[in-house]
Tab-separated table of C-alpha atoms in Angstrom:
chain	number	residue	atom	x	y	z
A	284	MET	CA	-9.333	-25.078	-4.916
A	285	GLY	CA	-5.706	-26.425	-5.300
A	286	GLU	CA	-2.938	-26.302	-2.660
A	287	GLN	CA	-2.088	-22.491	-2.775
A	288	PHE	CA	-4.479	-19.636	-2.666
A	289	ASN	CA	-3.700	-17.801	-5.856
A	290	ILE	CA	-5.154	-14.456	-7.002
A	291	LEU	CA	-5.427	-13.307	-10.658
A	292	VAL	CA	-5.635	-9.641	-11.338
A	293	LEU	CA	-6.174	-8.518	-14.740
A	294	SER	CA	-5.902	-4.799	-15.709
A	295	GLY	CA	-7.393	-2.710	-18.411
A	296	GLY	CA	-5.628	-2.123	-21.628
A	297	GLY	CA	-8.014	-2.287	-24.637
A	298	PRO	CA	-6.432	-4.112	-27.510
A	299	ARG	CA	-3.220	-4.641	-25.315
A	300	GLY	CA	-5.613	-7.370	-23.699
A	301	ALA	CA	-4.219	-9.668	-26.240
A	302	PHE	CA	-0.856	-9.516	-24.495
A	303	GLY	CA	-2.475	-10.746	-21.326
A	304	ALA	CA	-4.192	-13.620	-23.383
A	305	GLY	CA	-0.666	-14.613	-24.732
A	306	VAL	CA	0.814	-14.416	-21.077
A	307	LEU	CA	-1.829	-16.875	-19.867
A	308	LEU	CA	-1.793	-19.184	-22.722
A	309	GLY	CA	2.006	-19.361	-22.612
A	310	LEU	CA	1.994	-20.027	-18.950
A	311	ARG	CA	-0.589	-23.003	-19.816
A	312	ASP	CA	1.436	-24.507	-22.423
A	313	LYS	CA	4.592	-23.965	-20.350
A	314	GLY	CA	2.708	-25.962	-17.576
A	315	GLU	CA	3.071	-23.107	-15.186
A	316	LEU	CA	-0.444	-21.646	-15.177
A	317	PRO	CA	-1.401	-21.546	-11.488
A	318	GLU	CA	-4.847	-22.725	-10.289
A	319	TYR	CA	-6.569	-19.402	-9.374
A	320	SER	CA	-9.020	-19.289	-6.561
A	321	MET	CA	-10.020	-15.654	-7.174
A	322	ILE	CA	-9.948	-13.608	-10.333
A	323	THR	CA	-10.591	-9.819	-10.758
A	324	GLY	CA	-10.749	-8.116	-14.034
A	325	VAL	CA	-11.349	-4.522	-15.267
A	326	SER	CA	-12.129	-3.320	-18.734
A	327	ALA	CA	-10.123	-5.587	-21.231
A	328	GLY	CA	-9.186	-7.623	-18.189
A	329	ALA	CA	-12.947	-8.077	-17.433
A	330	LEU	CA	-13.272	-9.739	-20.870
A	331	ILE	CA	-10.404	-12.149	-20.335
A	332	ALA	CA	-11.124	-13.024	-16.709
A	333	PRO	CA	-14.252	-15.239	-17.563
A	334	PHE	CA	-12.216	-17.575	-19.861
A	335	VAL	CA	-9.579	-18.095	-16.991
A	336	PHE	CA	-11.962	-18.728	-14.464
A	337	ALA	CA	-14.244	-21.186	-16.525
A	338	GLY	CA	-11.071	-22.841	-17.584
A	339	GLY	CA	-10.919	-26.081	-19.901
A	340	ASP	CA	-12.238	-25.625	-23.418
A	341	LYS	CA	-12.944	-21.955	-22.548
A	342	LEU	CA	-9.364	-21.210	-21.961
A	343	ASP	CA	-8.539	-22.644	-25.291
A	344	GLN	CA	-10.978	-20.365	-27.013
A	345	LEU	CA	-9.368	-17.318	-25.471
A	346	LYS	CA	-6.761	-16.852	-28.410
A	347	GLU	CA	-9.413	-17.264	-31.048
A	348	VAL	CA	-11.663	-14.607	-29.360
A	349	MET	CA	-8.897	-12.153	-28.651
A	350	LEU	CA	-7.322	-12.335	-31.949
A	351	GLY	CA	-10.530	-12.440	-33.737
A	352	LEU	CA	-11.439	-8.771	-32.641
A	353	ASP	CA	-11.452	-5.913	-35.187
A	354	ASP	CA	-12.824	-2.301	-35.333
A	355	GLU	CA	-15.837	-3.603	-37.118
A	356	SER	CA	-16.962	-5.874	-34.192
A	357	MET	CA	-15.919	-3.637	-31.481
A	358	LEU	CA	-16.871	-0.304	-32.951
A	359	GLY	CA	-19.336	-1.128	-35.657
A	360	GLY	CA	-17.091	0.372	-38.381
A	361	THR	CA	-17.985	3.918	-37.112
A	362	SER	CA	-15.900	6.721	-38.556
A	363	PHE	CA	-13.498	8.691	-36.275
A	364	PHE	CA	-15.466	11.710	-37.425
A	365	HIS	CA	-18.667	10.360	-35.500
A	366	PHE	CA	-16.312	10.407	-32.288
A	367	LEU	CA	-15.622	14.217	-33.081
A	368	PHE	CA	-19.411	15.038	-33.706
A	369	GLY	CA	-21.495	12.504	-32.059
A	370	ASP	CA	-22.169	11.350	-28.484
A	371	ALA	CA	-20.012	8.150	-28.787
A	372	LEU	CA	-17.811	6.617	-31.251
A	373	SER	CA	-19.879	3.451	-31.412
A	374	GLY	CA	-23.435	2.922	-30.931
A	375	GLY	CA	-22.281	-0.047	-28.889
A	376	GLU	CA	-24.708	-2.449	-30.639
A	377	SER	CA	-21.798	-4.490	-32.331
A	378	PHE	CA	-19.855	-4.709	-28.912
A	379	TYR	CA	-22.904	-5.754	-26.942
A	380	GLN	CA	-23.695	-8.409	-29.501
A	381	LEU	CA	-20.252	-9.745	-29.398
A	382	VAL	CA	-20.458	-10.042	-25.678
A	383	GLN	CA	-23.685	-11.816	-26.061
A	384	GLN	CA	-22.553	-14.385	-28.502
A	385	THR	CA	-19.354	-15.012	-26.682
A	386	TYR	CA	-20.614	-15.358	-23.070
A	387	ASP	CA	-23.587	-17.548	-24.068
A	388	ASP	CA	-25.634	-19.775	-21.753
A	389	ASP	CA	-23.155	-22.556	-21.735
A	390	PHE	CA	-20.455	-20.226	-20.687
A	391	ILE	CA	-22.512	-18.778	-17.912
A	392	LYS	CA	-23.322	-22.339	-16.579
A	393	GLN	CA	-19.592	-23.078	-16.583
A	394	ILE	CA	-18.918	-19.788	-14.490
A	395	ALA	CA	-21.675	-20.907	-12.023
A	396	ALA	CA	-20.165	-24.270	-11.663
A	397	GLN	CA	-16.717	-22.811	-10.835
A	398	TYR	CA	-18.600	-20.485	-8.016
A	399	ARG	CA	-20.023	-23.617	-6.663
A	400	ALA	CA	-16.690	-25.263	-6.471
A	401	GLY	CA	-15.655	-22.282	-4.172
A	402	LYS	CA	-13.814	-20.069	-6.541
A	403	ARG	CA	-14.830	-16.441	-6.949
A	404	LEU	CA	-14.785	-13.982	-10.079
A	405	PHE	CA	-14.994	-10.244	-9.514
A	406	ILE	CA	-15.486	-7.656	-12.263
A	407	GLY	CA	-15.129	-3.856	-11.761
A	408	THR	CA	-17.155	-1.111	-13.403
A	409	THR	CA	-17.599	2.548	-12.609
A	410	HIS	CA	-20.953	3.940	-11.287
A	411	PHE	CA	-20.788	6.995	-13.284
A	412	ASP	CA	-22.904	9.378	-11.279
A	413	SER	CA	-20.908	8.708	-8.068
A	414	GLY	CA	-17.506	8.049	-9.732
A	415	ARG	CA	-17.145	4.999	-7.405
A	416	GLN	CA	-15.783	1.427	-8.523
A	417	MET	CA	-18.496	-1.141	-8.313
A	418	ILE	CA	-17.346	-4.684	-7.811
A	419	TRP	CA	-19.556	-7.585	-9.257
A	420	ASN	CA	-19.655	-11.152	-7.964
A	421	LEU	CA	-20.069	-12.656	-11.380
A	422	GLY	CA	-20.093	-16.154	-10.179
A	423	ARG	CA	-22.785	-15.496	-7.764
A	424	ILE	CA	-24.921	-13.827	-10.310
A	425	ALA	CA	-24.329	-16.868	-12.795
A	426	ASN	CA	-25.341	-19.144	-10.049
A	427	SER	CA	-28.434	-17.236	-9.086
A	428	ASP	CA	-31.996	-17.494	-9.742
A	429	LEU	CA	-32.237	-14.233	-11.287
A	430	PRO	CA	-34.461	-14.299	-14.378
A	431	ASN	CA	-32.249	-11.631	-16.139
A	432	LYS	CA	-28.925	-12.903	-14.845
A	433	ASN	CA	-27.609	-13.512	-18.500
A	434	ASP	CA	-28.492	-10.108	-19.547
A	435	LEU	CA	-26.988	-8.643	-16.260
A	436	ILE	CA	-23.836	-10.433	-16.704
A	437	HIS	CA	-23.565	-9.134	-20.406
A	438	GLN	CA	-24.258	-5.578	-19.282
A	439	ILE	CA	-21.488	-5.835	-16.605
A	440	LEU	CA	-19.077	-7.037	-19.096
A	441	THR	CA	-19.897	-4.438	-21.697
A	442	ALA	CA	-20.010	-1.686	-19.007
A	443	SER	CA	-16.500	-2.679	-17.804
A	444	SER	CA	-15.182	-2.006	-21.026
A	445	SER	CA	-17.269	1.014	-22.279
A	446	ILE	CA	-14.988	4.038	-22.409
A	447	PRO	CA	-17.366	7.177	-22.220
A	448	GLY	CA	-17.374	8.829	-25.450
A	449	VAL	CA	-16.142	5.619	-27.379
A	450	PHE	CA	-19.132	3.232	-26.209
A	451	PRO	CA	-22.406	4.284	-24.767
A	452	PRO	CA	-22.816	3.540	-21.100
A	453	GLN	CA	-24.693	0.686	-19.809
A	454	PHE	CA	-27.982	1.605	-17.878
A	455	ILE	CA	-28.475	-1.266	-15.222
A	456	PRO	CA	-31.714	-1.669	-13.641
A	457	VAL	CA	-31.829	-1.709	-9.690
A	458	TYR	CA	-34.375	-1.614	-7.019
A	459	TYR	CA	-34.491	0.394	-3.953
A	460	GLN	CA	-37.367	0.620	-1.388
A	461	GLY	CA	-39.708	-1.182	-3.916
A	462	THR	CA	-38.710	1.440	-6.771
A	463	GLN	CA	-37.064	0.640	-9.937
A	464	PHE	CA	-34.644	2.921	-11.385
A	465	GLU	CA	-31.466	2.739	-13.610
A	466	GLU	CA	-27.674	3.149	-12.798
A	467	MET	CA	-25.278	4.330	-15.438
A	468	HIS	CA	-22.245	2.259	-15.467
A	469	VAL	CA	-18.963	2.654	-17.702
A	470	ASP	CA	-15.448	1.479	-17.887
A	471	GLY	CA	-14.095	0.083	-14.681
A	472	GLY	CA	-10.717	1.701	-15.526
A	473	LEU	CA	-11.924	5.178	-14.724
A	474	SER	CA	-12.231	4.356	-11.046
A	475	SER	CA	-9.467	1.619	-10.745
A	476	GLN	CA	-7.258	0.059	-13.406
A	477	LEU	CA	-6.812	-3.019	-11.336
A	478	PHE	CA	-8.138	-4.264	-8.138
A	479	PHE	CA	-8.158	-7.317	-5.414
A	480	ASP	CA	-8.278	-5.647	-2.242
A	481	PRO	CA	-11.686	-4.865	-0.457
A	482	ILE	CA	-10.503	-2.309	2.151
A	483	GLY	CA	-10.022	-3.747	5.680
A	484	PHE	CA	-10.352	-7.446	4.271
A	485	ASP	CA	-7.890	-9.723	6.091
A	486	TYR	CA	-6.734	-12.204	3.407
A	487	THR	CA	-4.207	-13.731	5.442
A	488	SER	CA	-6.581	-14.867	8.258
A	489	PHE	CA	-9.194	-15.778	5.555
A	490	VAL	CA	-6.683	-18.014	3.659
A	491	LYS	CA	-5.650	-19.705	7.025
A	492	SER	CA	-9.330	-20.243	7.826
A	493	LEU	CA	-9.628	-22.212	4.499
A	494	GLY	CA	-6.797	-24.597	5.630
A	495	TYR	CA	-3.987	-23.024	3.599
A	496	ALA	CA	-0.594	-22.900	5.328
A	497	ASP	CA	1.249	-20.635	2.941
A	498	ALA	CA	0.474	-16.810	2.375
A	499	PRO	CA	-1.694	-16.008	-0.688
A	500	ARG	CA	-0.083	-15.320	-3.902
A	501	VAL	CA	-1.320	-12.208	-6.031
A	502	TYR	CA	-0.467	-12.499	-9.601
A	503	THR	CA	-1.015	-9.200	-11.617
A	504	ILE	CA	-1.038	-8.975	-15.506
A	505	ARG	CA	-0.834	-5.387	-16.598
A	506	ASN	CA	-2.314	-5.079	-20.167
A	507	GLY	CA	0.054	-2.280	-21.078
A	508	ARG	CA	3.271	-0.526	-19.888
A	509	VAL	CA	4.194	0.836	-16.524
A	510	GLN	CA	6.037	3.705	-17.769
A	511	THR	CA	5.165	6.470	-20.161
A	512	GLU	CA	6.612	5.743	-23.641
A	513	PHE	CA	8.445	8.736	-25.045
A	514	GLU	CA	7.073	10.244	-28.278
A	515	PHE	CA	6.787	13.638	-30.060
A	516	VAL	CA	3.195	15.159	-29.589
A	517	GLU	CA	1.876	17.408	-32.258
A	518	ASP	CA	0.766	20.861	-31.090
A	519	ASP	CA	-3.033	20.270	-31.899
A	520	THR	CA	-6.294	19.840	-29.592
A	521	ILE	CA	-6.730	16.205	-30.349
A	522	SER	CA	-2.984	15.155	-29.960
A	523	LEU	CA	-2.706	17.134	-26.711
A	524	ALA	CA	-5.924	15.760	-25.310
A	525	ALA	CA	-5.051	12.132	-26.152
A	526	ARG	CA	-1.537	12.462	-24.630
A	527	SER	CA	-3.109	14.020	-21.423
A	528	VAL	CA	-5.406	11.221	-20.963
A	529	ASP	CA	-2.591	8.611	-21.692
A	530	ASN	CA	-0.432	10.437	-18.862
A	531	LEU	CA	-3.403	10.450	-16.390
A	532	ILE	CA	-4.125	6.557	-16.979
A	533	MET	CA	-0.329	5.827	-16.532
A	534	ALA	CA	-0.233	7.823	-13.258
A	535	GLN	CA	-3.357	5.917	-12.209
A	536	THR	CA	-2.094	2.598	-13.222
A	537	ARG	CA	1.146	3.001	-11.320
A	538	GLY	CA	-0.767	4.242	-8.422
A	539	ASP	CA	-3.040	1.319	-8.413
A	540	ILE	CA	-0.091	-1.254	-8.610
A	541	ALA	CA	1.857	0.603	-5.764
A	542	ARG	CA	-1.362	0.249	-3.623
A	543	GLU	CA	-1.724	-3.262	-4.352
A	544	LEU	CA	2.007	-3.868	-3.563
A	545	TYR	CA	1.693	-2.210	-0.286
A	546	ILE	CA	-1.460	-4.197	0.670
A	547	THR	CA	0.150	-7.570	-0.428
A	548	ARG	CA	3.079	-6.789	1.757
A	549	LYS	CA	1.025	-5.614	4.628
A	550	ILE	CA	-1.121	-8.830	4.553
A	551	GLY	CA	2.044	-11.113	4.139
A	552	ALA	CA	1.053	-12.097	0.588
A	553	GLU	CA	3.407	-12.581	-2.292
A	554	PHE	CA	3.308	-10.131	-5.124
A	555	TYR	CA	4.065	-11.086	-8.782
A	556	LEU	CA	3.829	-8.552	-11.860
A	557	THR	CA	4.232	-8.796	-15.500
A	558	TYR	CA	3.566	-6.018	-18.135
A	559	ILE	CA	4.623	-4.824	-21.488
A	560	ASP	CA	8.283	-3.895	-21.349
A	561	ASP	CA	10.301	-1.326	-23.606
A	562	ASP	CA	11.547	-4.233	-25.899
A	563	PHE	CA	7.908	-4.190	-27.583
A	564	ASP	CA	8.183	-1.491	-30.215
A	565	LYS	CA	4.984	-2.569	-32.405
A	566	LYS	CA	2.055	0.050	-32.987
A	567	PRO	CA	-1.131	-0.147	-34.823
A	568	PRO	CA	-1.643	1.518	-38.217
A	569	GLN	CA	-2.634	5.311	-38.104
A	570	GLY	CA	-6.510	5.231	-37.411
A	571	LYS	CA	-6.870	1.586	-36.377
A	572	VAL	CA	-7.504	0.496	-32.772
A	573	PHE	CA	-8.186	-3.469	-32.972
A	574	ASP	CA	-5.733	-4.197	-35.890
A	575	LYS	CA	-5.535	-7.799	-36.393
A	576	GLU	CA	-1.766	-7.926	-36.947
A	577	TYR	CA	-0.994	-5.639	-34.109
A	578	LEU	CA	-3.072	-8.033	-31.758
A	579	GLN	CA	-1.134	-10.845	-33.119
A	580	PHE	CA	2.188	-9.142	-32.303
A	581	LEU	CA	0.711	-8.583	-28.946
A	582	TYR	CA	-0.276	-11.984	-28.139
A	583	GLU	CA	3.225	-13.578	-29.444
A	584	TYR	CA	4.964	-11.031	-27.226
A	585	GLY	CA	2.971	-12.030	-24.083
A	586	TYR	CA	3.208	-15.850	-25.064
A	587	ASN	CA	7.101	-15.658	-25.620
A	588	LYS	CA	7.668	-13.432	-22.430
A	589	ALA	CA	5.769	-16.208	-20.377
A	590	GLN	CA	8.425	-18.631	-21.479
A	591	GLN	CA	11.328	-16.775	-19.686
A	592	ASP	CA	12.540	-17.771	-16.394
A	593	ASP	CA	12.511	-14.160	-14.981
A	594	PHE	CA	8.969	-13.740	-16.336
A	595	TRP	CA	7.548	-12.294	-13.043
A	596	ILE	CA	8.806	-9.353	-11.042
A	597	LYS	CA	8.188	-8.642	-7.382
A	598	ASP	CA	8.201	-4.763	-7.352
A	599	LEU	CA	7.149	-1.958	-9.305
A	600	PRO	CA	9.826	-0.368	-11.604
A	601	LEU	CA	10.817	3.211	-11.020
């Protein structure tokens, strides 16, 4: 697993996941991509995490996959009016099919191989009925004898990125006391924008028990900003609601990063953070979400930022 215990934390961010892909491939091409012993992902980060975890040719495919996204493949070409008057912006079929095609049998076998090598991949979803975060050990599932493991992995990855109202939830079959029922799982970002820290887990002792002399390092890629961007808001219901959600997500994100920073310092780990800064001013065209030109801008911004010497910061900006 390398000479250093490195943890990679990938946040949500929707199309801004292209920034994270650019960062990772920029570091790889620069020769400074750490070997990660543990990777966690939420929402957009959940879709990126398996590529980094599997490594090799899969990391090479990350750029192609991220820049190949568009509204048709993600949303099924559904109009915005369906979002206003239907149950969800997308029926979810296009996105789920994309997940099935991307994370195929060979990909899942590579995830299982990395699990057997001692590495760990954790994906976060939100159990909607309880509102609690659920953390899935994707490598263990991939390495298991479960007959439905591929379908389960596809459901987990889809659920982690399924914003309620935009994508339908995933109903995951579970068993309790001999009875089968279904749990409703949705976007992991509803419960936490990023994570690495099971409560009460002593990483320092754990890392030392594995023979590492140095403290663990936690590398966090925030697929978005860490401060609210100023913009004039129209006085209408949709604009006000959208801005309110943006502000709530930003407050949650800063809280999650602050918690992570506190825990890394408490356990004696080293904290590294990168994000989309104020010098990025590109926006997608009106009415577009996964616009190819916008994704390309985000990717190039992340790639070029990774070339800078002061790329990582060690604190949360005020």
